[in-house]
XYZ file of C-alpha atoms in Angstrom:
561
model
C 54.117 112.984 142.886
C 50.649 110.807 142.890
C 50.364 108.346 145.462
C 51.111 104.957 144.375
C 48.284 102.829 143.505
C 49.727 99.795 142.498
C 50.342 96.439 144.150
C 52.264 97.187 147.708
C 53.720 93.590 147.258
C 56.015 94.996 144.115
C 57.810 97.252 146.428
C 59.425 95.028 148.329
C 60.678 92.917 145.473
C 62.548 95.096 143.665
C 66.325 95.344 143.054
C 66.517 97.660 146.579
C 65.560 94.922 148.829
C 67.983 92.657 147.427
C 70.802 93.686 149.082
C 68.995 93.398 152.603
C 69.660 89.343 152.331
C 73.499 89.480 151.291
C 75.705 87.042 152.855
C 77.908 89.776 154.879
C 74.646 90.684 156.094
C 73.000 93.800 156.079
C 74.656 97.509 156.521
C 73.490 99.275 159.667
C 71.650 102.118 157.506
C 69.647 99.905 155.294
C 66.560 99.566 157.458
C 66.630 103.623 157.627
C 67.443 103.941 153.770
C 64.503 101.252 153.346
C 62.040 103.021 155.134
C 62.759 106.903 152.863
C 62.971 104.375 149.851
C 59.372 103.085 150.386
C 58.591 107.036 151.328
C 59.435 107.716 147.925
C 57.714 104.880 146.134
C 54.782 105.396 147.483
C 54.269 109.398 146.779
C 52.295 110.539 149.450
C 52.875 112.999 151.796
C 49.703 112.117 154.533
C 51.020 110.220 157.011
C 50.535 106.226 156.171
C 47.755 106.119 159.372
C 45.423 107.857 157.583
C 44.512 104.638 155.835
C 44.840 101.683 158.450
C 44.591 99.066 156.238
C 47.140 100.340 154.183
C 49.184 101.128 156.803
C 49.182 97.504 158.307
C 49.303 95.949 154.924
C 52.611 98.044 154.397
C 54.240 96.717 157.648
C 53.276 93.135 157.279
C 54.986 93.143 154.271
C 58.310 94.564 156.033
C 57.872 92.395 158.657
C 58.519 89.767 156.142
C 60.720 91.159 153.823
C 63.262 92.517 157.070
C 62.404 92.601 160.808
C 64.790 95.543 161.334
C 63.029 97.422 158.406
C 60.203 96.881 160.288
C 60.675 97.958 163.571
C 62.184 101.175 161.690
C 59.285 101.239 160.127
C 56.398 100.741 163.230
C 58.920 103.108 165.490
C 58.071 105.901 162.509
C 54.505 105.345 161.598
C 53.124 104.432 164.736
C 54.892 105.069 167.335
C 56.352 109.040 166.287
C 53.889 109.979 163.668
C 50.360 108.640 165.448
C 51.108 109.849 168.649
C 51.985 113.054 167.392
C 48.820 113.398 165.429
C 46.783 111.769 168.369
C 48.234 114.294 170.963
C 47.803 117.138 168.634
C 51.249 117.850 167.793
C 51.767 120.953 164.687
C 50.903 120.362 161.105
C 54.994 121.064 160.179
C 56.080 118.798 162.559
C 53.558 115.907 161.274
C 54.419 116.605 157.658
C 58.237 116.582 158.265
C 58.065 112.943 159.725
C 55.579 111.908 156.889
C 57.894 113.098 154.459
C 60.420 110.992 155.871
C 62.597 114.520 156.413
C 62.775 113.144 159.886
C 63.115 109.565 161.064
C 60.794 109.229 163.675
C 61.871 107.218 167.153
C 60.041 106.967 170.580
C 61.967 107.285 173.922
C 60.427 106.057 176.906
C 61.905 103.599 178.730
C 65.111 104.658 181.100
C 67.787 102.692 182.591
C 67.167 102.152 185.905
C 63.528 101.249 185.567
C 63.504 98.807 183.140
C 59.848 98.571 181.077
C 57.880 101.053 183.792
C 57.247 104.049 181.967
C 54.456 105.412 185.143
C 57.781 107.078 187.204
C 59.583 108.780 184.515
C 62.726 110.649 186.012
C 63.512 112.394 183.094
C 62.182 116.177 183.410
C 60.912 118.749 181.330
C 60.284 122.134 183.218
C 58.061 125.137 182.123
C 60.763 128.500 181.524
C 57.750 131.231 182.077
C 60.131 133.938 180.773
C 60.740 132.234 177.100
C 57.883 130.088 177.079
C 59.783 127.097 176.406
C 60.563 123.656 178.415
C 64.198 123.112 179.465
C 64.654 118.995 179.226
C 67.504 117.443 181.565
C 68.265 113.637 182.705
C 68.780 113.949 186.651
C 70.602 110.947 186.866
C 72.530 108.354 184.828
C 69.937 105.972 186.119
C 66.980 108.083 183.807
C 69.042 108.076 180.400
C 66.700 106.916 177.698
C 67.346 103.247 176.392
C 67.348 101.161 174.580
C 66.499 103.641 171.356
C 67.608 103.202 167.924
C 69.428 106.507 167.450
C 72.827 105.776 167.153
C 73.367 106.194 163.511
C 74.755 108.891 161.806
C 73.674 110.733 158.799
C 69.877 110.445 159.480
C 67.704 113.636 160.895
C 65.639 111.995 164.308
C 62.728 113.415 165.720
C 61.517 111.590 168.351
C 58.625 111.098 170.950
C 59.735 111.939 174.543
C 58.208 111.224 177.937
C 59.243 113.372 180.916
C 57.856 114.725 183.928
C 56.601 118.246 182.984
C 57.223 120.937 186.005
C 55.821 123.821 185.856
C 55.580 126.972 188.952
C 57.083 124.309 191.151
C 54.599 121.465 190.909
C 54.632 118.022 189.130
C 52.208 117.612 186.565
C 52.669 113.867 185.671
C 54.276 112.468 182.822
C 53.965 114.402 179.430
C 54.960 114.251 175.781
C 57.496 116.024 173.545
C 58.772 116.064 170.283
C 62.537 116.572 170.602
C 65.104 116.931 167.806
C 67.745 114.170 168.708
C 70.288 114.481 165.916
C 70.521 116.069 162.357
C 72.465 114.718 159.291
C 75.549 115.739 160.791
C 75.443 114.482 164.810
C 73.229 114.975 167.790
C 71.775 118.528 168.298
C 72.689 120.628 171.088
C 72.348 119.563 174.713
C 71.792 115.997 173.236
C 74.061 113.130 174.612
C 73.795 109.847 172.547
C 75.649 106.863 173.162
C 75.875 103.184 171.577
C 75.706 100.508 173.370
C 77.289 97.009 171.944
C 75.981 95.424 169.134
C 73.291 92.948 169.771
C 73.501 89.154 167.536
C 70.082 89.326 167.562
C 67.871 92.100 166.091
C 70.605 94.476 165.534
C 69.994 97.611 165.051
C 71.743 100.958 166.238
C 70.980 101.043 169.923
C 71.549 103.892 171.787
C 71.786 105.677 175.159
C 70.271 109.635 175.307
C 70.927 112.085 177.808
C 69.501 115.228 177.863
C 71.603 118.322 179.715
C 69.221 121.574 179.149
C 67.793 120.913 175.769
C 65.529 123.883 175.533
C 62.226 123.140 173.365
C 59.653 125.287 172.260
C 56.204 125.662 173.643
C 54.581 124.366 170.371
C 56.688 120.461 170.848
C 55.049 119.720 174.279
C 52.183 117.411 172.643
C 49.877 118.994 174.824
C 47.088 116.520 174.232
C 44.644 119.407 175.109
C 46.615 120.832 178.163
C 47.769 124.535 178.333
C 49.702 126.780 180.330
C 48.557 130.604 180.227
C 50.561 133.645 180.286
C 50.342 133.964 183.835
C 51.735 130.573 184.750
C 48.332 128.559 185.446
C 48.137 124.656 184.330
C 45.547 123.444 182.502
C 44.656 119.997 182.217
C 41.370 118.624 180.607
C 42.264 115.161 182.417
C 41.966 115.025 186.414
C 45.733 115.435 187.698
C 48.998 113.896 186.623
C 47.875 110.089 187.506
C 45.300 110.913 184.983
C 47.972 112.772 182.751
C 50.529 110.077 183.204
C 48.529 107.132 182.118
C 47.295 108.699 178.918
C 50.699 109.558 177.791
C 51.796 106.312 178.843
C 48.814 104.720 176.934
C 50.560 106.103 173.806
C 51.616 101.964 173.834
C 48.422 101.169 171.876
C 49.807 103.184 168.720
C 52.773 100.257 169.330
C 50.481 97.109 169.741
C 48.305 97.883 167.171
C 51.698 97.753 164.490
C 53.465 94.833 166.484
C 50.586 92.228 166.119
C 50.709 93.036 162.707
C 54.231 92.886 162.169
C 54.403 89.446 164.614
C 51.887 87.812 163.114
C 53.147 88.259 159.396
C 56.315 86.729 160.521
C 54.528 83.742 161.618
C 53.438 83.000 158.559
C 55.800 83.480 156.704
C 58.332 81.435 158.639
C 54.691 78.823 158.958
C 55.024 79.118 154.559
C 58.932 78.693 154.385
C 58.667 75.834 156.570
C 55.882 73.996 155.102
C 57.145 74.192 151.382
C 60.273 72.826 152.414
C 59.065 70.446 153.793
C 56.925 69.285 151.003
C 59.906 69.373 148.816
C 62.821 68.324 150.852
C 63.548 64.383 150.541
C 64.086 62.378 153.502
C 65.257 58.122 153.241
C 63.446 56.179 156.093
C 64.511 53.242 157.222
C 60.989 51.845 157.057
C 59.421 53.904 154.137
C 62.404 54.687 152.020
C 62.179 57.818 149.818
C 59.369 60.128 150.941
C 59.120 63.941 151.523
C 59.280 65.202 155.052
C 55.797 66.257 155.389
C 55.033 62.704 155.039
C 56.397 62.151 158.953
C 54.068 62.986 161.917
C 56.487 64.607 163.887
C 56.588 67.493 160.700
C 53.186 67.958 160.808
C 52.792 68.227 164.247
C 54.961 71.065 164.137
C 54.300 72.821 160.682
C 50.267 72.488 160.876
C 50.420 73.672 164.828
C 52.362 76.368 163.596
C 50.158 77.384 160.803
C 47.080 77.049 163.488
C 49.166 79.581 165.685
C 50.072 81.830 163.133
C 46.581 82.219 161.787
C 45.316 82.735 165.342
C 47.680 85.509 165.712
C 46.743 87.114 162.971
C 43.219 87.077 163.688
C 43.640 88.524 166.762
C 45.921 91.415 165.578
C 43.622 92.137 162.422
C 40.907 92.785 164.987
C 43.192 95.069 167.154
C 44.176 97.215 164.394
C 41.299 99.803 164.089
C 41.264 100.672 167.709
C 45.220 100.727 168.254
C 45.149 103.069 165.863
C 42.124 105.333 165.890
C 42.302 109.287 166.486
C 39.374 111.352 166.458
C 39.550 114.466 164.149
C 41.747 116.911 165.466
C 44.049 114.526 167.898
C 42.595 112.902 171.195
C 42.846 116.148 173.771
C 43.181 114.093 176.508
C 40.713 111.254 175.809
C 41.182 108.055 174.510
C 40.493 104.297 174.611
C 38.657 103.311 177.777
C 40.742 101.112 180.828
C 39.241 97.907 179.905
C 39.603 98.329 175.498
C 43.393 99.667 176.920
C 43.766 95.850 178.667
C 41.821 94.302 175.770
C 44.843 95.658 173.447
C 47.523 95.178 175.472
C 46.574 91.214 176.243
C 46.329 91.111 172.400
C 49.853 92.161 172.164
C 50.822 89.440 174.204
C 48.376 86.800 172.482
C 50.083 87.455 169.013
C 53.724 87.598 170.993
C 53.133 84.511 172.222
C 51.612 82.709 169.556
C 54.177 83.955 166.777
C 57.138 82.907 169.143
C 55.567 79.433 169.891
C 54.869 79.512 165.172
C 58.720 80.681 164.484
C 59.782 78.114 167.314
C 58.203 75.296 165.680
C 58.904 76.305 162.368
C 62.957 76.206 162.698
C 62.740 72.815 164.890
C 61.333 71.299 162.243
C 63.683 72.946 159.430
C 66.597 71.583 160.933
C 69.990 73.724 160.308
C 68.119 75.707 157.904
C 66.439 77.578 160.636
C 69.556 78.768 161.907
C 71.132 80.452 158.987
C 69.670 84.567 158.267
C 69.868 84.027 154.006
C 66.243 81.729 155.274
C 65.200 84.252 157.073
C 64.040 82.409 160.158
C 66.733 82.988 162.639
C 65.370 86.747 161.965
C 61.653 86.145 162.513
C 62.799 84.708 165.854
C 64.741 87.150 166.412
C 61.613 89.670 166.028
C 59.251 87.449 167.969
C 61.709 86.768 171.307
C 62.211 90.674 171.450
C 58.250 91.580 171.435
C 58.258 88.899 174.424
C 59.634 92.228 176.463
C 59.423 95.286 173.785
C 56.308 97.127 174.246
C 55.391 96.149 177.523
C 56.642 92.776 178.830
C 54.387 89.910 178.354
C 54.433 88.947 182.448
C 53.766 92.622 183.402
C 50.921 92.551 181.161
C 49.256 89.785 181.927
C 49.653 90.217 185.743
C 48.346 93.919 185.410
C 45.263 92.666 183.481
C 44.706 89.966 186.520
C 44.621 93.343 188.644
C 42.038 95.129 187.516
C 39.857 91.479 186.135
C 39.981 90.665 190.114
C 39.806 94.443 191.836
C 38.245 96.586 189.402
C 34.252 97.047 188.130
C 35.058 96.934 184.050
C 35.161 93.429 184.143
C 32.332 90.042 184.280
C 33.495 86.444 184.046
C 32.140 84.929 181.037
C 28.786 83.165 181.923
C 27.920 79.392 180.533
C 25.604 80.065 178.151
C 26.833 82.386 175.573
C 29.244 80.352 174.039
C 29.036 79.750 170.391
C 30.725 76.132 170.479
C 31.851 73.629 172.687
C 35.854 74.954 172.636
C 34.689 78.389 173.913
C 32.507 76.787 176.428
C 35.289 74.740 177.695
C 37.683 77.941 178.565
C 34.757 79.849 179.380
C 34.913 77.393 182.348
C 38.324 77.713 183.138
C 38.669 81.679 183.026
C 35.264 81.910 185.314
C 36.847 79.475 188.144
C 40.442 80.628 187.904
C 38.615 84.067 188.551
C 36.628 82.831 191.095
C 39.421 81.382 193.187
C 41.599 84.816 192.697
C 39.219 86.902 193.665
C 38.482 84.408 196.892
C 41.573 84.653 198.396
C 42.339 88.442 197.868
C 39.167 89.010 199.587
C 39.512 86.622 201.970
C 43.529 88.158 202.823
C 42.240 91.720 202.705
C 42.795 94.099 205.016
C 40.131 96.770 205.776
C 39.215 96.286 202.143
C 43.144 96.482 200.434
C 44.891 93.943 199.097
C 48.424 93.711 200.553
C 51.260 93.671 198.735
C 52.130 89.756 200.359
C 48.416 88.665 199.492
C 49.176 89.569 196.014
C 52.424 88.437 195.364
C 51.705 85.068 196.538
C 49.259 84.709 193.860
C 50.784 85.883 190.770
C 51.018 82.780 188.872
C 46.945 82.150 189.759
C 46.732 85.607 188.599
C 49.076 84.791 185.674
C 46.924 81.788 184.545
C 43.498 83.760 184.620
C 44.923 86.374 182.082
C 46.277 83.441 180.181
C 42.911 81.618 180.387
C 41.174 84.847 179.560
C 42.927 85.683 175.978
C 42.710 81.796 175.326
C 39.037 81.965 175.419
C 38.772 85.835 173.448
C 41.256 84.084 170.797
C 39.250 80.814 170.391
C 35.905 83.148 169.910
C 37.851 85.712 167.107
C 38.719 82.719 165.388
C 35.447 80.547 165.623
C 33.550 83.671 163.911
C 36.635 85.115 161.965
C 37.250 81.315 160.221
C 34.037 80.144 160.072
C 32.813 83.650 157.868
C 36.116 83.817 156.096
C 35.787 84.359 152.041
C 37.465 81.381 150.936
C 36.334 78.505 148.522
C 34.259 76.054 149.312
C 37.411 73.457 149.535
C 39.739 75.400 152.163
C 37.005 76.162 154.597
C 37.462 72.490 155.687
C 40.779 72.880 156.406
C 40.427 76.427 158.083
C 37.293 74.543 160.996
C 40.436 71.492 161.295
C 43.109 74.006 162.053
C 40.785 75.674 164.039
C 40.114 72.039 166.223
C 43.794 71.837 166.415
C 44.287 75.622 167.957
C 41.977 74.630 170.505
C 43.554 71.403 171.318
C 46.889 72.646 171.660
C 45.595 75.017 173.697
C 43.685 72.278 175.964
C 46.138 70.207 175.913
C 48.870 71.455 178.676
C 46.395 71.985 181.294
C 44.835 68.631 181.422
C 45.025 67.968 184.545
C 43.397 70.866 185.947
C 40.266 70.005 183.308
C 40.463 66.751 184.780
C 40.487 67.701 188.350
C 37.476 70.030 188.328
C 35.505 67.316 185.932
C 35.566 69.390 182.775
C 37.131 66.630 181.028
C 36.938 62.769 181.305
C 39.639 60.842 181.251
C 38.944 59.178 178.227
C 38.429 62.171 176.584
C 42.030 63.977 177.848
C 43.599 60.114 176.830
C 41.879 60.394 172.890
C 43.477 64.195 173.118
C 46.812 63.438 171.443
C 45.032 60.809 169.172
C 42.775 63.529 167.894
C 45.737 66.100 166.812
C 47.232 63.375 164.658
C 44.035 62.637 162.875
C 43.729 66.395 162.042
C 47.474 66.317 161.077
C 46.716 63.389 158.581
C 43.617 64.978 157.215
C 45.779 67.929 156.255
C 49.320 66.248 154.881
C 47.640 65.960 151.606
C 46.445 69.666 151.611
C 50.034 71.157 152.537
C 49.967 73.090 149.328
C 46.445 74.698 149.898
C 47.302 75.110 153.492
C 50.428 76.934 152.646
C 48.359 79.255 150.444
C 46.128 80.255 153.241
C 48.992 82.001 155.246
C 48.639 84.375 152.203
C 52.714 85.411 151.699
C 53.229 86.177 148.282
C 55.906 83.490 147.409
C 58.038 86.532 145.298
C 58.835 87.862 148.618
C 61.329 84.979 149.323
C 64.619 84.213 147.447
C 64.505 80.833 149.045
C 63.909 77.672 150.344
């Protein structure tokens, strides 16, 4: 079959998708059945990463057509099929999951340590006399969960991290590609169990276990490393700290889908919301008959929402290509360096953040229409509170990035001069003397040149608020070039510089006082603040159509408001 050519948009409107929005909601198997139906439209058998664009296109759209196809869909694309192909993994094995013969899923995370994936428990040890890698879970504490495997009737292949043991020693964490289940139950040595149903996102979540599931040599996604016929370890990377972090690193192939995916949703709820609004009649007592995007309070809420929805997707449209990039022939062992690694993972948490804050706003001002799943908004939020922990949780992330701003060498505060306007300059300011006074009192509390552990952890919310302060300034500089060299007409490019001004308000406006305090601001300039995002909110009430059309959601994708 040829590839399909056409418009991506006309797959997800068609009679299949229907049923995803019934009012006994959706079966438990439609996601999967939605991801081989979209296999089959679309006629190709390279994996969907071979074109990025296309790739990221395709998931936006299933973002907004079904969260749960979605994270189906990044689990299988990104997360199974590009690490496979960026730790080398064989041709059959690649084509099988692009085929959609398998169902791709990733298992990292394990009971009893929650979201840290750098002390894996779950072991995979070398058998020198088959040449093959027994798996086993120690300990109920180092099952695998929460995965999406529960279902029956689907074939699973999915990414595995384990500690790989070979001649006695530990050589760090390591990938496999393990066969979890077939069409007719789990495969041998395979323990799955589900766990309760969840209101929220619900998908078929799953315990694994793995009691001496015996792989071959060719599914350890050796990324480069070998073991000879004698029993030596080779590793192109410099031990298993080395080993560990570049398997664990396979996150990237997550962030760069979940922006994506995030984003989408926040404009879509950001278009839902604002065309009801412009059509949905409200009686005042003091105006009478008037729509509700006529009140202040809805366009306080709809046009900050738009502003944070386009935000987030300008920063995930500028994480995609190095999420996602493999060099010919897989990685072996290299990769993206530390410091792009943070710049992608704070992006994650940028988008997260900023698409929660859109959906949030979106259903306050929707009323009991936000809370009902035939709108679709209940499931954005869904999507958006889950990705506040999925893929590396947001506090983690922003704490570890704090780390290596304050302790490492990859990293210089932003300087004065450089900045392109005024709203860049301004958090330029902030993220240099936050900085400044981390990086004081860890080197003042030292010890013989180490940060304690009590020096730290009596900092972490200064820590916290110079990540923070650091993707607030990055986000404000994507969007003053991204917006500002947009192709648009002539007539939205005004509105795209005021939703830019009211981005960069909002994101003034909670820390005030600390502008205040350290003389960035005036107070008569932090007193006209609030004044300021009204004006901008009554410049655009008139444009709510053309500001709708800028969140770009094709309007066929909805069956409502």
């Amino acid at each position: 079959m040829a590839p399909y050519d056409g418009d991506l948009t006309a797959l997800f409107t068609d009679a299949f998708f229907a049923r995803t929005h019934r009012a006994d909601g959706p079966p438990p198997a439609a996601p999967y059945h939605g991801l081989q139906h979209l296999q089959s439209r679309l006629g190709d058998q390279r994996p969907l990463l071979a074109d990025p664009t296309r790739l990221r296109t395709v998931l936006e759209l299933s973002a907004v057509t079904d969260p749960r196809l979605f994270f189906v869909m990044f689990l299988h694309h990104s997360m199974a099929i590009g690490v496979a192909l960026d730790f080398g993994a064989p041709a059959e094995d690649v084509a099988a999951l692009a085929s959609g013969r398998w169902i791709g899923a990733a298992l990292m995370n394990e009971t009893g340590h929650g979201n840290s994936s750098a002390d894996i428990r779950t072991q995979a040890v070398f058998d020198p006399a088959t040449r093959e890698f027994v798996l086993h879970t120690p300990t109920p504490e180092a099952m695998k969960r929460p995965a999406n495997v529960g279902l029956d009737g689907f074939a699973r292949l999915a990414v595995v991290s384990a500690r790989l043991r070979a001649d006695g020693a530990d050589h760090g964490t390591a990938l496999f590609l393990v066969p979890l289940r077939d069409e007719n139950g789990p495969c041998e040595g395979v323990t799955i169990e589900p766990l309760a149903p969840t209101p929220l996102l619900p998908m078929d979540y799953a315990k694994v276990r793995f009691d001496g599931v015996r792989l071959p040599y060719r599914r350890w996604l050796a990324d480069g490393a070998s073991i000879a016929d004698d029993g030596s370890f080779h590793d192109p990377l410099d031990g298993p700290k080395a080993r560990t972090r570049r398997s664990v690193g396979m996150s990237r192939f997550a962030w760069g889908a979940t922006t994506a995916g995030l984003a989408a949703a926040a404009r879509a709820s950001a278009a839902l919301a604002l065309t009801h609004a412009r059509h949905r009649r409200t009686h005042d007592r003091l105006a009478g008959d008037i729509p509700a995007i006529a009140h202040l309070n809805q366009q306080r809420l709809l046009f900050g929402a738009t502003a944070d929805a386009l935000a987030a997707t300008a920063v995930a449209r500028r994480t995609t290509a190095l999420s996602w990039h493999i060099p010919p022939g897989g990685g072996a062992g290299t990769g993206p360096s530390a410091a792009e690694m943070r710049t992608l993972a704070l992006s994650k948490v940028t988008v997260a953040v900023l698409a929660d804050t859109a959906v949030t706003r979106c259903r306050s001002a929707c009323g009991a229409l936000g809370f009902f799943p035939e709108h679709r908004l209940i499931d954005y939020q869904a999507l958006t509170t889950a990705f506040q922990s999925a893929g590396g949780d947001n506090r983690l992330i922003l704490l570890d990035a704090a780390w290596t701003m304050t302790t490492g060498t990859d990293y210089l505060p932003p300087d004065e001069e450089s900045a392109s306007s005024d709203w860049p300059r301004l958090f330029r300011a902030r993220e240099r003397l936050l900085h400044a006074e981390l990086a004081s009192a860890l080197h003042t509390d030292d010890q013989g040149g180490t940060v304690t552990f009590e020096s730290w952890n009596a900092r972490t919310e200064l820590a916290q608020h110079l990540a923070e302060a650091h993707t607030t300034r990055t986000t404000a500089e994507t969007l003053h070039d991204t917006w500002r060299t947009a192709e648009i007409t002539e007539s939205a490019r005004p509105l795209l510089r005021d939703l830019y001004r009211l981005h960069c308000l909002e994101q003034t406006a909670p820390h005030t006082g600390w502008y205040l305090a350290r003389g960035l601001l005036t107070p008569q300039q932090v007193l006209t603040l609030p004044e300021q995002i009204n004006e901008i909110c009554r410049r655009l009430a008139p444009h709510a159509e053309a500001v709708t059309e800028l969140l770009d959601i094709p309007a066929e994708l909805f069956g409502s408001p």
